[in-house]
Coordinates of C-alpha atoms in Angstrom, one line a residue:
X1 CA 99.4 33.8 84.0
X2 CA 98.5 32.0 81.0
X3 CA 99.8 31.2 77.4
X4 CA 99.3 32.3 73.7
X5 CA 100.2 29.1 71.7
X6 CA 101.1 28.1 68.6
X7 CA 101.1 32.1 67.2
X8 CA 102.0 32.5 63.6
X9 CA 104.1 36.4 63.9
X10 CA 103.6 38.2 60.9
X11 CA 106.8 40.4 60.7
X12 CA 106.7 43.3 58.6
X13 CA 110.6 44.1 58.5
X14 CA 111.2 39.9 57.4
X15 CA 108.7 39.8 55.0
X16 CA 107.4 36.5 56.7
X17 CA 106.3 34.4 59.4
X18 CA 107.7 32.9 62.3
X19 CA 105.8 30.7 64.9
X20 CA 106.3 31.8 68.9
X21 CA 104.3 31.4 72.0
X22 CA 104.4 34.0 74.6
X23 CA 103.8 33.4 78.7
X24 CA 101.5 36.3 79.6
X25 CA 102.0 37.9 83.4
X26 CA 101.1 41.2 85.4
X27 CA 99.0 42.0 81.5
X28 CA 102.4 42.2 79.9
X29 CA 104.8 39.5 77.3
X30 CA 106.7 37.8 80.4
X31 CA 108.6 35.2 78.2
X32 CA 108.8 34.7 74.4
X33 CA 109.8 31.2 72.8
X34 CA 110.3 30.1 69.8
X35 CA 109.0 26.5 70.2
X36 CA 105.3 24.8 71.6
X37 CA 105.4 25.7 75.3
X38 CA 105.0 22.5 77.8
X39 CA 103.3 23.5 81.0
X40 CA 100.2 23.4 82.9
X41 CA 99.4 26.9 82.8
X42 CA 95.5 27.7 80.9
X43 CA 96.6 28.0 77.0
X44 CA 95.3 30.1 74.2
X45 CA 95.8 28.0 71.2
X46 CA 95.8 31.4 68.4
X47 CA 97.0 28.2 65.4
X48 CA 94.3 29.4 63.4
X49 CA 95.3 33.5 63.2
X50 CA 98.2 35.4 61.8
X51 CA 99.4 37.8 64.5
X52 CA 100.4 41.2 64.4
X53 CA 101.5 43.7 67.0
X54 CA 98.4 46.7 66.6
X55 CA 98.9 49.5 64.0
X56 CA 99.6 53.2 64.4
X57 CA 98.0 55.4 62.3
X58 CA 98.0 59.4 61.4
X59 CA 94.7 61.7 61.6
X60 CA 95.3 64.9 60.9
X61 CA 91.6 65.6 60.6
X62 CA 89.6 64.0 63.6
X63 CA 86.3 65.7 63.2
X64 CA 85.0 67.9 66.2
X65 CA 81.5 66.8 66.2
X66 CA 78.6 64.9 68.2
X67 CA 79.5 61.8 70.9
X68 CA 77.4 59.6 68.5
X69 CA 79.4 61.0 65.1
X70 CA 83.0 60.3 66.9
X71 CA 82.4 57.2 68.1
X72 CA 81.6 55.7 64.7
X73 CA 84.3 57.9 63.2
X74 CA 87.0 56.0 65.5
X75 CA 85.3 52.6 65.1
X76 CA 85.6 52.7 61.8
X77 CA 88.6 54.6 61.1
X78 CA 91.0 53.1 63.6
X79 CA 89.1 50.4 66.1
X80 CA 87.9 48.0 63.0
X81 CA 91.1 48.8 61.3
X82 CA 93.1 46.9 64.1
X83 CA 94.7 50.8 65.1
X84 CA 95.1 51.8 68.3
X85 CA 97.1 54.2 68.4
X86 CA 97.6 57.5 66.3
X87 CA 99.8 60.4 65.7
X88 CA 97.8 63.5 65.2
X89 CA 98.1 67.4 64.8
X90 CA 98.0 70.4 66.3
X91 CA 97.7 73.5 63.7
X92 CA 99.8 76.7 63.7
X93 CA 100.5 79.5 61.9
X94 CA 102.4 81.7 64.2
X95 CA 105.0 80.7 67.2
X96 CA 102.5 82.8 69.5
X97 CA 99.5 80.1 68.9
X98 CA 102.1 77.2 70.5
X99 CA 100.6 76.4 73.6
X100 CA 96.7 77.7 73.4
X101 CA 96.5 75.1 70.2
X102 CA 99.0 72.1 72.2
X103 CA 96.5 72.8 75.0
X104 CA 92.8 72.7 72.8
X105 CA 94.4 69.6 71.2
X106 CA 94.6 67.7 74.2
X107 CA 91.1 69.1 75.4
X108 CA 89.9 67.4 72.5
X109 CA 91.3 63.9 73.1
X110 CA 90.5 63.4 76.4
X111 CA 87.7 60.7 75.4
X112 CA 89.7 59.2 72.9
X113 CA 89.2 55.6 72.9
X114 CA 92.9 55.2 71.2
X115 CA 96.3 55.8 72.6
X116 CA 97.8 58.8 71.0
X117 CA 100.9 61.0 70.2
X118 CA 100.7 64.6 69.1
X119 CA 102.7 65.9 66.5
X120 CA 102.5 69.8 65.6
X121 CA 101.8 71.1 61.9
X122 CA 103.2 74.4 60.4
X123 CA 104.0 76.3 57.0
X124 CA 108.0 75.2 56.7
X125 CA 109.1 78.9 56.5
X126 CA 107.1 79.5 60.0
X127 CA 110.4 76.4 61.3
X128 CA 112.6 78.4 63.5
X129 CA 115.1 78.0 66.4
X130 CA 112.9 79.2 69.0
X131 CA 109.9 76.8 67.5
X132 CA 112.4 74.1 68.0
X133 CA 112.8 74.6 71.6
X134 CA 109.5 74.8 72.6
X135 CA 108.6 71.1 71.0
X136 CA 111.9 69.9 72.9
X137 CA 110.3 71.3 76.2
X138 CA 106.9 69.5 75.2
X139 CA 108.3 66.8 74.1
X140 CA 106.6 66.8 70.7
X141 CA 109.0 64.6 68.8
X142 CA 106.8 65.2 65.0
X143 CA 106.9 68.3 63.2
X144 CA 105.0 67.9 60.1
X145 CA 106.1 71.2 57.3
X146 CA 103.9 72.4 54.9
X147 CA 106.0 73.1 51.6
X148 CA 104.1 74.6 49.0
X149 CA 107.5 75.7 46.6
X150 CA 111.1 73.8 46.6
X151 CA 112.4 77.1 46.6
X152 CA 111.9 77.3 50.8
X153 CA 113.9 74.9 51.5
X154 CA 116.9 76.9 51.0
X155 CA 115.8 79.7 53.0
X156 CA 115.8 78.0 56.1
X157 CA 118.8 78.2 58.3
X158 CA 119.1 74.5 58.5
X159 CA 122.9 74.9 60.2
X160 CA 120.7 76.5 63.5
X161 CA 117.8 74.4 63.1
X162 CA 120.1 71.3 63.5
X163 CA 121.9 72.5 66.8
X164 CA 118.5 73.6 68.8
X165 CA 117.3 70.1 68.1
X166 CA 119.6 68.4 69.6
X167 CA 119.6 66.2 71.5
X168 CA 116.2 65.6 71.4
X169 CA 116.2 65.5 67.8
X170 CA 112.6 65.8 66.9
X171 CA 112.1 64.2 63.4
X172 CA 110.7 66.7 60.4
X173 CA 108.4 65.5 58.2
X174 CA 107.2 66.9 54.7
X175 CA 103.8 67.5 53.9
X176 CA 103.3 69.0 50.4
X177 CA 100.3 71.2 49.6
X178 CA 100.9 71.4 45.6
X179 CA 98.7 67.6 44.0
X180 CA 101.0 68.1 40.4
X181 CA 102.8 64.7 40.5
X182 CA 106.1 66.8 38.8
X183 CA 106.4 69.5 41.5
X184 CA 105.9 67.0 44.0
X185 CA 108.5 65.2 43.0
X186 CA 110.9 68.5 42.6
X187 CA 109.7 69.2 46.3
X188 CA 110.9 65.7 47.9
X189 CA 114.2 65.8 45.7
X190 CA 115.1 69.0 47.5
X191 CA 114.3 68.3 50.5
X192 CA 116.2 65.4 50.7
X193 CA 119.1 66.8 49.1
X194 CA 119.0 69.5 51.6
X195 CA 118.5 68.2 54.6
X196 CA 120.6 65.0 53.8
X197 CA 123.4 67.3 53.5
X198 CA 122.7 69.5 56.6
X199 CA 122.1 66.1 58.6
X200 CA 118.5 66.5 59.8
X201 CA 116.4 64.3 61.3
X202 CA 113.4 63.6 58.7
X203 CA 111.4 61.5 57.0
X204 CA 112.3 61.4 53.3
X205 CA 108.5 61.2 52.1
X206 CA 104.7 62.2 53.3
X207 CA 103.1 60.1 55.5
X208 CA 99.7 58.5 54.1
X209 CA 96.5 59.5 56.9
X210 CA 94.7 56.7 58.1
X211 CA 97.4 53.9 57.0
X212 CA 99.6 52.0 59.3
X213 CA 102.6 53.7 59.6
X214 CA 106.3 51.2 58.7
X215 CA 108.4 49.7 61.4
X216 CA 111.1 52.2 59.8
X217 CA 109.2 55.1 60.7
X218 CA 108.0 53.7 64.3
X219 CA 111.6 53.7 64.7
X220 CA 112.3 57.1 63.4
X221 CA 109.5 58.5 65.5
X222 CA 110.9 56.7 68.9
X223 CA 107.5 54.9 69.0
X224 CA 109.1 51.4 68.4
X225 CA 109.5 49.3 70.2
X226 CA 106.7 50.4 72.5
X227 CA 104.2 50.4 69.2
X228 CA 105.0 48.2 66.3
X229 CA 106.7 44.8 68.2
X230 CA 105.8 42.1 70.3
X231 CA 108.6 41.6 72.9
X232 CA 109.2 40.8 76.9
X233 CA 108.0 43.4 79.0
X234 CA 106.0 45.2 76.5
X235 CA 102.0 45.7 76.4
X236 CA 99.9 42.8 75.4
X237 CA 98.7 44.4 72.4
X238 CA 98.1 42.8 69.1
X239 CA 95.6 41.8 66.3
X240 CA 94.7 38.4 65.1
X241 CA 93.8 37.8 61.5
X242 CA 92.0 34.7 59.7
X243 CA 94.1 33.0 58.3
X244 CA 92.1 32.4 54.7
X245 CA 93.0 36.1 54.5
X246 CA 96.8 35.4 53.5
X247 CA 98.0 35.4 50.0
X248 CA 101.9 34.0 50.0
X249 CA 103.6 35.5 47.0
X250 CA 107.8 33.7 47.0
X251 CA 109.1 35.4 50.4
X252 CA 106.5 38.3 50.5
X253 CA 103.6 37.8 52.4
X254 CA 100.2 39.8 52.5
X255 CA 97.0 39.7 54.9
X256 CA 93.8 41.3 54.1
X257 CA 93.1 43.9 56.6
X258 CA 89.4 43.1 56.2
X259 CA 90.0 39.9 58.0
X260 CA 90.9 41.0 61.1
X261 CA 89.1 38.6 63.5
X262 CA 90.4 40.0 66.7
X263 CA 92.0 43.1 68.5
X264 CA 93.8 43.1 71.8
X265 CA 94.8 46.5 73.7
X266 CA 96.6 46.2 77.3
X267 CA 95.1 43.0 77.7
X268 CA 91.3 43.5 76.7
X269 CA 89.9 42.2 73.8
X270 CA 88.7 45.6 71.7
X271 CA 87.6 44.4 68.4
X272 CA 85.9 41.0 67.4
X273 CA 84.5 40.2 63.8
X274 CA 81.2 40.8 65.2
X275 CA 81.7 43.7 68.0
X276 CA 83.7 46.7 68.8
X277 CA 84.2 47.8 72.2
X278 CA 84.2 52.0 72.4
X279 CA 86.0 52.6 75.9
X280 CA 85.6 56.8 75.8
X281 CA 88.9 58.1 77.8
X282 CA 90.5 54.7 77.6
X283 CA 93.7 56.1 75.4
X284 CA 96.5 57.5 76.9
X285 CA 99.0 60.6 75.6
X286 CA 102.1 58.5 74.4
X287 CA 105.1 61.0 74.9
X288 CA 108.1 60.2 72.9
X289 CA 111.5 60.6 75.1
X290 CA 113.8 59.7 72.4
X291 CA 113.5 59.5 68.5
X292 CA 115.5 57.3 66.2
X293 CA 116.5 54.9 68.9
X294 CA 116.7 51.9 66.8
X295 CA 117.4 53.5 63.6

């Protein structure tokens, strides 16, 4: 057992910082106050970092190349960005290609050094009852929908998409293929319009590759609270940022990413400002059992 002192929580959701210090036990947050802890167990006095619970990120387009390419692709992309986890894709065209593609896709991740959840990617007028059903039994909670023309949003049956997703209720997201900032905006209108009406679980805009994803949609996605908080009984993981990094603007606060000073994943330091550890195989499938828990 021992204690992170004096920790300076960043919280995304609040817009500021609030100063805890955690007992650490069995690799996991045992107890959480809100005050300086007194006791005689070994400190880790963090006073001089922001802290931030790590960030989850989506890649639809991890490249399948040489050992040596990929490692510096995830140190880069995810390990140095103070991301260890992602949410990344499968491809389909046709219902038939389901499970050879969900089976190649974790083939290809077996090495990952990051923690990951697969979502599934598709043409939105490929989205059918049947598709449904088979991400239920797989538990793929993401469906990310190509839409190249408002006009298919309307031809779905949205009445029968909604009953075979429950209760499982995997959450739809858009993905728009057209870059004309007018159509794009016609697109999202629709489809939020649409499936607002019909009740559908969704996300009401794309989600940016190789960002960290919002507390909101960690929630959507039934990834929060086990990615995206600090709390008892969850994973020690977390970032550390210098502290010269912050700019304070009224109540909204900013840290430069580039000042990450320190990475922690299930207990083991990760990323330093001087080092990056690549653990190949070290990540884990994260299956979702539930979306929209906390929403």
């Amino acid at each position: 057992m021992y204690i992170i002192d004096n920790a300076d929580i960043y919280s995304e959701e609040a817009k500021d910082i609030k100063q805890q210090s955690f007992i650490i036990k069995n690799n996991s947050f045992h107890s959480i106050k809100a005050t300086k802890m007194k006791s005689s167990l070994m400190k880790m006095n963090v006073a001089s970092f922001i802290m931030t619970p790590t960030h989850v990120m989506l890649d639809e387009k991890l490249p399948n190349t040489s050992f040596p390419l990929l490692k510096q692709y995830f140190i880069k992309n995810f390990l140095q960005e103070g991301c260890h986890t992602i949410i990344t894709s499968f491809a389909i065209q046709y219902e038939f290609q389901f499970d050879e593609e969900l089976h190649k896709k974790r083939i290809t991740l077996l090495n990952s050094p990051v923690d990951y959840c697969i979502a599934i990617r598709l043409p939105l007028e490929k989205l059918s009852t049947s598709l449904i059903r088979k991400c239920k039994k797989e538990k793929i909670a993401i469906i990310l929908l190509e839409i190249q023309d408002e006009s298919t949003i309307n031809d779905i049956p949205w009445g029968w998409i909604r009953e075979a997703m429950f209760p499982y209720n995997p959450i739809l997201v858009p993905t728009l293929l057209t870059k004309e900032e007018s159509r794009r905006k016609l697109i999202l209108k629709q489809w939020n319009d649409v499936l607002g009406k019909e009740k559908i679980p969704k996300l009401s805009k794309e989600l940016l590759q190789k960002t960290p994803i919002s507390i909101k949609d960690l929630k959507k996605f039934g990834l929060y609270p086990k990615r995206g908080d600090l709390h008892v009984g969850g994973e020690i993981n977390y970032n550390l940022y210098f502290k010269n990094g912050i700019v304070a603007e009224q109540s909204k606060i900013l840290y430069d990413n580039s000042r990450l000073a320190i990475m922690v994943h299930k207990g083991r330091v990760i990323t330093t400002a001087n080092h990056v550890t690549f653990r190949p195989g070290f990540g884990e499938e994260i299956i979702i059992r539930r979306t929209s828990l906390f929403v």
